[in-house]
PDB file of C-alpha atoms in Angstrom:
ATOM      1  CA  MET P  31       4.737  21.174   6.225  1.00 42.00           C
ATOM      2  CA  SER P  32       2.373  24.109   5.789  1.00 46.00           C
ATOM      3  CA  THR P  33      -0.533  24.701   8.153  1.00 48.00           C
ATOM      4  CA  VAL P  34      -2.841  24.898   5.136  1.00 46.00           C
ATOM      5  CA  TRP P  35      -1.850  21.412   3.983  1.00 45.00           C
ATOM      6  CA  GLN P  36      -2.209  19.958   7.477  1.00 48.00           C
ATOM      7  CA  THR P  37      -5.702  21.449   7.670  1.00 50.00           C
ATOM      8  CA  ARG P  38      -6.650  19.932   4.307  1.00 50.00           C
ATOM      9  CA  VAL P  39      -5.353  16.525   5.388  1.00 49.00           C
ATOM     10  CA  ARG P  40      -7.308  16.654   8.649  1.00 52.00           C
ATOM     11  CA  ARG P  41     -10.478  17.615   6.788  1.00 49.00           C
ATOM     12  CA  LEU P  42     -10.035  14.726   4.350  1.00 50.00           C
ATOM     13  CA  VAL P  43      -9.320  12.332   7.191  1.00 50.00           C
ATOM     14  CA  ALA P  44     -12.435  13.510   9.010  1.00 49.00           C
ATOM     15  CA  ALA P  45     -14.546  13.158   5.867  1.00 44.00           C
ATOM     16  CA  LEU P  46     -13.293   9.607   5.354  1.00 46.00           C
ATOM     17  CA  GLY P  47     -13.706   8.731   9.006  1.00 50.00           C
ATOM     18  CA  LEU P  48     -10.043   7.738   9.198  1.00 47.00           C
ATOM     19  CA  GLY P  49      -7.057   8.659  11.320  1.00 50.00           C
ATOM     20  CA  VAL P  50      -3.529   9.020   9.977  1.00 50.00           C
ATOM     21  CA  VAL P  51      -0.140  10.484  10.711  1.00 46.00           C
ATOM     22  CA  VAL P  52       1.251  12.343   7.704  1.00 48.00           C
ATOM     23  CA  GLY P  53       4.253  14.616   8.035  1.00 48.00           C
ATOM     24  CA  GLY P  54       3.225  15.695  11.516  1.00 45.00           C
ATOM     25  CA  ALA P  55      -0.542  15.897  10.956  1.00 44.00           C
ATOM     26  CA  GLN P  56      -1.408  13.445  13.715  1.00 37.00           C
ATOM     27  CA  ALA P  57      -4.605  11.473  14.202  1.00 38.00           C
ATOM     28  CA  GLN P  58      -5.420   7.897  15.240  1.00 44.00           C
ATOM     29  CA  SER P  59      -4.076   5.466  12.616  1.00 55.00           C
ATOM     30  CA  THR P  60      -0.674   4.971  11.002  1.00 74.00           C
ATOM     31  CA  ASP P  61      -1.783   2.476   8.336  1.00 90.00           C
ATOM     32  CA  PRO P  62       0.668   3.198   5.467  1.00 91.00           C
ATOM     33  CA  LEU P  63      -1.952   2.589   2.780  1.00 92.00           C
ATOM     34  CA  VAL P  64      -4.306   5.093   4.399  1.00 94.00           C
ATOM     35  CA  VAL P  65      -1.471   7.600   4.682  1.00 94.00           C
ATOM     36  CA  GLY P  66      -0.538   6.943   1.053  1.00 96.00           C
ATOM     37  CA  GLU P  67      -4.080   7.438  -0.192  1.00 96.00           C
ATOM     38  CA  VAL P  68      -4.472  10.708   1.709  1.00 95.00           C
ATOM     39  CA  ILE P  69      -1.235  12.055   0.225  1.00 95.00           C
ATOM     40  CA  ALA P  70      -2.116  10.801  -3.260  1.00 96.00           C
ATOM     41  CA  ARG P  71      -5.512  12.485  -3.244  1.00 95.00           C
ATOM     42  CA  ASP P  72      -4.217  15.702  -1.697  1.00 95.00           C
ATOM     43  CA  ARG P  73      -0.959  16.196  -3.593  1.00 96.00           C
ATOM     44  CA  CYS P  74      -0.749  13.861  -6.567  1.00 97.00           C
ATOM     45  CA  ALA P  75      -4.226  13.346  -8.007  1.00 97.00           C
ATOM     46  CA  VAL P  76      -4.401  16.665  -9.860  1.00 97.00           C
ATOM     47  CA  CYS P  77      -1.811  15.353 -12.349  1.00 97.00           C
ATOM     48  CA  HIS P  78      -1.553  11.601 -11.813  1.00 97.00           C
ATOM     49  CA  GLY P  79      -5.156  10.899 -10.854  1.00 96.00           C
ATOM     50  CA  PRO P  80      -6.368   9.371  -7.566  1.00 93.00           C
ATOM     51  CA  CYS P  81      -5.752   5.863  -8.921  1.00 96.00           C
ATOM     52  CA  GLY P  82      -2.509   6.678 -10.733  1.00 97.00           C
ATOM     53  CA  GLN P  83      -3.712   6.598 -14.338  1.00 97.00           C
ATOM     54  CA  GLY P  84      -2.528  10.124 -15.187  1.00 96.00           C
ATOM     55  CA  VAL P  85      -5.030  12.820 -16.104  1.00 95.00           C
ATOM     56  CA  ALA P  86      -3.322  13.350 -19.486  1.00 96.00           C
ATOM     57  CA  ALA P  87      -0.754  11.535 -21.601  1.00 95.00           C
ATOM     58  CA  ASN P  88       2.069  13.867 -20.564  1.00 93.00           C
ATOM     59  CA  PHE P  89       1.735  12.698 -16.951  1.00 96.00           C
ATOM     60  CA  PRO P  90       3.046   9.184 -16.251  1.00 97.00           C
ATOM     61  CA  ARG P  91       0.850   6.392 -15.021  1.00 98.00           C
ATOM     62  CA  LEU P  92       1.893   5.428 -11.495  1.00 98.00           C
ATOM     63  CA  ALA P  93      -0.580   2.584 -10.960  1.00 98.00           C
ATOM     64  CA  GLY P  94       1.259  -0.718 -10.628  1.00 97.00           C
ATOM     65  CA  GLN P  95       4.672   0.953 -10.572  1.00 98.00           C
ATOM     66  CA  ASN P  96       7.367  -0.781  -8.529  1.00 97.00           C
ATOM     67  CA  PRO P  97       7.016   0.834  -5.083  1.00 98.00           C
ATOM     68  CA  GLN P  98      10.726   1.027  -4.304  1.00 98.00           C
ATOM     69  CA  TYR P  99      11.506   2.495  -7.718  1.00 97.00           C
ATOM     70  CA  LEU P 100       8.766   5.103  -7.302  1.00 98.00           C
ATOM     71  CA  ALA P 101       9.872   5.948  -3.763  1.00 98.00           C
ATOM     72  CA  ASN P 102      13.465   6.345  -4.944  1.00 97.00           C
ATOM     73  CA  GLN P 103      12.379   8.759  -7.676  1.00 96.00           C
ATOM     74  CA  LEU P 104      10.288  10.836  -5.267  1.00 97.00           C
ATOM     75  CA  LYS P 105      13.200  11.005  -2.835  1.00 97.00           C
ATOM     76  CA  ALA P 106      15.462  12.095  -5.700  1.00 95.00           C
ATOM     77  CA  PHE P 107      13.056  14.971  -6.408  1.00 95.00           C
ATOM     78  CA  ALA P 108      13.086  15.855  -2.703  1.00 96.00           C
ATOM     79  CA  ARG P 109      16.908  15.923  -2.642  1.00 95.00           C
ATOM     80  CA  GLY P 110      17.102  17.930  -5.861  1.00 92.00           C
ATOM     81  CA  GLU P 111      18.882  15.123  -7.709  1.00 91.00           C
ATOM     82  CA  ARG P 112      16.028  14.845 -10.192  1.00 91.00           C
ATOM     83  CA  LYS P 113      14.747  18.225 -11.282  1.00 89.00           C
ATOM     84  CA  ASP P 114      11.173  19.262 -11.928  1.00 91.00           C
ATOM     85  CA  THR P 115       9.705  22.391 -10.370  1.00 93.00           C
ATOM     86  CA  ALA P 116       6.221  20.957  -9.868  1.00 95.00           C
ATOM     87  CA  MET P 117       7.430  17.647  -8.441  1.00 96.00           C
ATOM     88  CA  THR P 118       9.911  19.317  -6.110  1.00 95.00           C
ATOM     89  CA  GLU P 119       7.074  21.382  -4.662  1.00 96.00           C
ATOM     90  CA  LYS P 120       4.776  18.355  -4.355  1.00 96.00           C
ATOM     91  CA  VAL P 121       7.249  16.313  -2.290  1.00 97.00           C
ATOM     92  CA  LYS P 122       8.286  19.254  -0.137  1.00 95.00           C
ATOM     93  CA  GLY P 123       7.725  18.490   3.528  1.00 95.00           C
ATOM     94  CA  LEU P 124       7.086  14.772   3.046  1.00 96.00           C
ATOM     95  CA  SER P 125       9.060  12.386   5.236  1.00 96.00           C
ATOM     96  CA  ASP P 126      10.661   9.239   3.839  1.00 97.00           C
ATOM     97  CA  SER P 127       7.840   7.204   5.380  1.00 96.00           C
ATOM     98  CA  ASP P 128       5.243   9.471   3.718  1.00 96.00           C
ATOM     99  CA  ILE P 129       6.946   8.964   0.353  1.00 97.00           C
ATOM    100  CA  GLU P 130       7.133   5.205   0.837  1.00 97.00           C
ATOM    101  CA  ALA P 131       3.450   5.145   1.803  1.00 97.00           C
ATOM    102  CA  VAL P 132       2.266   6.973  -1.319  1.00 97.00           C
ATOM    103  CA  ALA P 133       4.548   4.813  -3.483  1.00 98.00           C
ATOM    104  CA  GLU P 134       3.045   1.661  -1.978  1.00 98.00           C
ATOM    105  CA  TYR P 135      -0.475   3.032  -2.453  1.00 98.00           C
ATOM    106  CA  TYR P 136       0.057   3.663  -6.163  1.00 98.00           C
ATOM    107  CA  ALA P 137       1.877   0.345  -6.595  1.00 98.00           C
ATOM    108  CA  ARG P 138      -1.269  -1.455  -5.444  1.00 97.00           C
ATOM    109  CA  GLN P 139      -3.560   0.278  -7.924  1.00 97.00           C
ATOM    110  CA  LYS P 140      -4.623  -1.559 -11.075  1.00 97.00           C
ATOM    111  CA  PRO P 141      -2.286  -0.738 -13.975  1.00 96.00           C
ATOM    112  CA  GLY P 142      -3.800   0.824 -17.074  1.00 96.00           C
ATOM    113  CA  HIS P 143      -2.759   0.643 -20.709  1.00 96.00           C
ATOM    114  CA  THR P 144      -3.221   2.458 -24.021  1.00 97.00           C
ATOM    115  CA  PRO P 145      -4.695   0.092 -26.622  1.00 97.00           C
ATOM    116  CA  SER P 146      -3.464   0.435 -30.187  1.00 96.00           C
ATOM    117  CA  GLY P 147      -5.123  -0.978 -33.270  1.00 95.00           C
ATOM    118  CA  ASP P 148      -2.036  -0.508 -35.449  1.00 98.00           C
ATOM    119  CA  GLU P 149      -0.860  -4.112 -35.609  1.00 98.00           C
ATOM    120  CA  LEU P 150       2.068  -3.373 -37.917  1.00 98.00           C
ATOM    121  CA  LEU P 151       3.400  -0.640 -35.634  1.00 98.00           C
ATOM    122  CA  LEU P 152       3.002  -2.921 -32.611  1.00 98.00           C
ATOM    123  CA  ALA P 153       4.882  -5.682 -34.429  1.00 98.00           C
ATOM    124  CA  VAL P 154       7.781  -3.326 -35.169  1.00 98.00           C
ATOM    125  CA  GLY P 155       7.774  -2.138 -31.568  1.00 98.00           C
ATOM    126  CA  ARG P 156       7.815  -5.657 -30.201  1.00 98.00           C
ATOM    127  CA  PHE P 157      10.663  -6.655 -32.520  1.00 98.00           C
ATOM    128  CA  VAL P 158      12.811  -3.673 -31.534  1.00 98.00           C
ATOM    129  CA  TYR P 159      11.998  -4.063 -27.831  1.00 98.00           C
ATOM    130  CA  GLU P 160      12.796  -7.786 -27.785  1.00 98.00           C
ATOM    131  CA  ARG P 161      15.570  -8.011 -30.389  1.00 98.00           C
ATOM    132  CA  GLY P 162      16.925  -4.517 -31.008  1.00 98.00           C
ATOM    133  CA  ASN P 163      18.402  -3.522 -34.360  1.00 98.00           C
ATOM    134  CA  ARG P 164      21.758  -5.066 -35.195  1.00 96.00           C
ATOM    135  CA  HIS P 165      22.178  -2.792 -38.212  1.00 96.00           C
ATOM    136  CA  SER P 166      22.265   0.343 -36.047  1.00 96.00           C
ATOM    137  CA  GLY P 167      23.880  -1.317 -33.041  1.00 97.00           C
ATOM    138  CA  LEU P 168      20.718  -0.951 -30.969  1.00 97.00           C
ATOM    139  CA  PRO P 169      20.514  -3.605 -28.236  1.00 96.00           C
ATOM    140  CA  PRO P 170      17.136  -5.002 -27.159  1.00 98.00           C
ATOM    141  CA  CYS P 171      15.286  -2.868 -24.615  1.00 98.00           C
ATOM    142  CA  ALA P 172      14.304  -6.107 -22.890  1.00 98.00           C
ATOM    143  CA  THR P 173      17.930  -6.704 -21.910  1.00 97.00           C
ATOM    144  CA  CYS P 174      17.460  -4.238 -19.054  1.00 96.00           C
ATOM    145  CA  HIS P 175      13.706  -3.757 -18.804  1.00 97.00           C
ATOM    146  CA  GLY P 176      12.775  -7.433 -19.024  1.00 96.00           C
ATOM    147  CA  PRO P 177      10.433  -9.333 -21.354  1.00 94.00           C
ATOM    148  CA  GLY P 178       7.262  -7.915 -19.807  1.00 95.00           C
ATOM    149  CA  ALA P 179       8.592  -4.435 -18.928  1.00 98.00           C
ATOM    150  CA  ALA P 180       7.169  -4.902 -15.424  1.00 96.00           C
ATOM    151  CA  GLY P 181       9.857  -2.845 -13.721  1.00 93.00           C
ATOM    152  CA  THR P 182      12.319  -3.462 -10.891  1.00 95.00           C
ATOM    153  CA  THR P 183      13.569  -1.548  -7.882  1.00 95.00           C
ATOM    154  CA  GLU P 184      16.020   0.221 -10.204  1.00 95.00           C
ATOM    155  CA  LEU P 185      14.025   0.457 -13.438  1.00 96.00           C
ATOM    156  CA  PRO P 186      10.471   1.716 -14.025  1.00 97.00           C
ATOM    157  CA  ARG P 187       7.481  -0.315 -15.074  1.00 98.00           C
ATOM    158  CA  LEU P 188       6.978   0.587 -18.742  1.00 98.00           C
ATOM    159  CA  ALA P 189       4.141  -1.819 -19.510  1.00 98.00           C
ATOM    160  CA  GLY P 190       0.973   0.204 -20.038  1.00 98.00           C
ATOM    161  CA  GLN P 191       2.714   3.566 -19.770  1.00 98.00           C
ATOM    162  CA  HIS P 192       1.408   6.453 -21.884  1.00 98.00           C
ATOM    163  CA  PRO P 193       3.253   6.226 -25.238  1.00 98.00           C
ATOM    164  CA  GLN P 194       3.628  10.011 -25.457  1.00 97.00           C
ATOM    165  CA  TYR P 195       5.262  10.070 -22.041  1.00 97.00           C
ATOM    166  CA  ILE P 196       7.725   7.336 -23.044  1.00 98.00           C
ATOM    167  CA  VAL P 197       8.666   9.244 -26.198  1.00 97.00           C
ATOM    168  CA  ARG P 198       9.182  12.451 -24.229  1.00 94.00           C
ATOM    169  CA  GLN P 199      11.402  10.758 -21.648  1.00 94.00           C
ATOM    170  CA  VAL P 200      13.582   9.075 -24.270  1.00 95.00           C
ATOM    171  CA  GLN P 201      13.981  12.421 -26.020  1.00 94.00           C
ATOM    172  CA  ALA P 202      14.999  13.970 -22.693  1.00 91.00           C
ATOM    173  CA  PHE P 203      17.755  11.368 -22.344  1.00 92.00           C
ATOM    174  CA  LYS P 204      18.893  12.205 -25.877  1.00 90.00           C
ATOM    175  CA  GLU P 205      18.983  15.910 -25.082  1.00 88.00           C
ATOM    176  CA  ARG P 206      20.298  15.284 -21.552  1.00 77.00           C
ATOM    177  CA  GLY P 207      17.486  17.521 -20.361  1.00 60.00           C
ATOM    178  CA  GLY P 208      17.183  18.363 -16.676  1.00 57.00           C
ATOM    179  CA  SER P 209      18.318  15.382 -14.622  1.00 65.00           C
ATOM    180  CA  ARG P 210      17.589  12.807 -17.322  1.00 70.00           C
ATOM    181  CA  ASP P 211      21.160  11.700 -17.928  1.00 77.00           C
ATOM    182  CA  ASN P 212      22.065   8.036 -18.077  1.00 88.00           C
ATOM    183  CA  ALA P 213      24.888   6.665 -20.203  1.00 90.00           C
ATOM    184  CA  ILE P 214      23.006   3.590 -21.413  1.00 93.00           C
ATOM    185  CA  MET P 215      19.782   5.446 -22.170  1.00 95.00           C
ATOM    186  CA  ARG P 216      21.712   8.220 -23.897  1.00 93.00           C
ATOM    187  CA  VAL P 217      23.246   5.689 -26.303  1.00 94.00           C
ATOM    188  CA  MET P 218      19.890   3.964 -26.818  1.00 96.00           C
ATOM    189  CA  SER P 219      18.131   7.249 -27.522  1.00 95.00           C
ATOM    190  CA  HIS P 220      20.630   8.180 -30.230  1.00 95.00           C
ATOM    191  CA  ARG P 221      20.387   4.799 -31.942  1.00 97.00           C
ATOM    192  CA  LEU P 222      16.589   4.644 -31.967  1.00 97.00           C
ATOM    193  CA  SER P 223      15.049   6.057 -35.120  1.00 97.00           C
ATOM    194  CA  GLU P 224      11.881   8.135 -34.807  1.00 97.00           C
ATOM    195  CA  LEU P 225       9.844   5.244 -36.204  1.00 98.00           C
ATOM    196  CA  GLU P 226      11.428   2.749 -33.812  1.00 98.00           C
ATOM    197  CA  LEU P 227      10.788   5.026 -30.837  1.00 98.00           C
ATOM    198  CA  GLU P 228       7.159   5.537 -31.831  1.00 98.00           C
ATOM    199  CA  ALA P 229       6.731   1.792 -32.353  1.00 98.00           C
ATOM    200  CA  VAL P 230       8.359   0.762 -29.068  1.00 98.00           C
ATOM    201  CA  ALA P 231       6.303   3.350 -27.170  1.00 98.00           C
ATOM    202  CA  ALA P 232       3.098   2.061 -28.775  1.00 98.00           C
ATOM    203  CA  TYR P 233       4.049  -1.542 -28.002  1.00 98.00           C
ATOM    204  CA  LEU P 234       4.802  -0.754 -24.352  1.00 98.00           C
ATOM    205  CA  GLY P 235       1.671   1.335 -23.950  1.00 98.00           C
ATOM    206  CA  ASN P 236      -0.398  -1.538 -25.309  1.00 98.00           C
ATOM    207  CA  LEU P 237       0.971  -4.038 -22.769  1.00 98.00           C
ATOM    208  CA  LYS P 238      -1.150  -4.954 -19.757  1.00 92.00           C
TER     209      LYS P 238
END
């Protein structure tokens, strides 16, 4: 961990009147939620926001995300298994306990959502998500992601996620871009029409 980052952490800790241990920057307290908040505000907030809502639609909402799923993804970035230059730099120097702390912090934040007034589009999205499309051989998204898209330790929370981010990730599976390669999602991405993808993304983004 860089000396500059340790100094910034200590200054933030002092300003908050707290004590934490983060990646070797030692003070009085080891409360994981305090550690997680310090890391989130220092490293993550510029893109994901201090409360995990994402500062723009191309950055995923982390608030309410399953903590183990989020921790696993951050560790995958740290190991180079999931590739993104910015994320690899952000997790550099974080211990597993640091990663788990920031994941737990974001998991406890209130989830957001993206309201949509297009009732017809939402209806199409709900139908495809819950029932799929037998004509194209598209299985229901809910088969894996569940009826409320709340997420699991292995699958992300999709409820309330930015629709644009969902679309971009599905397209990445289709193009097998970077480390986004999963056999099931690759098949799903090819069988989803553009309208179906837009509708499902809108439906998921609208969920609370």
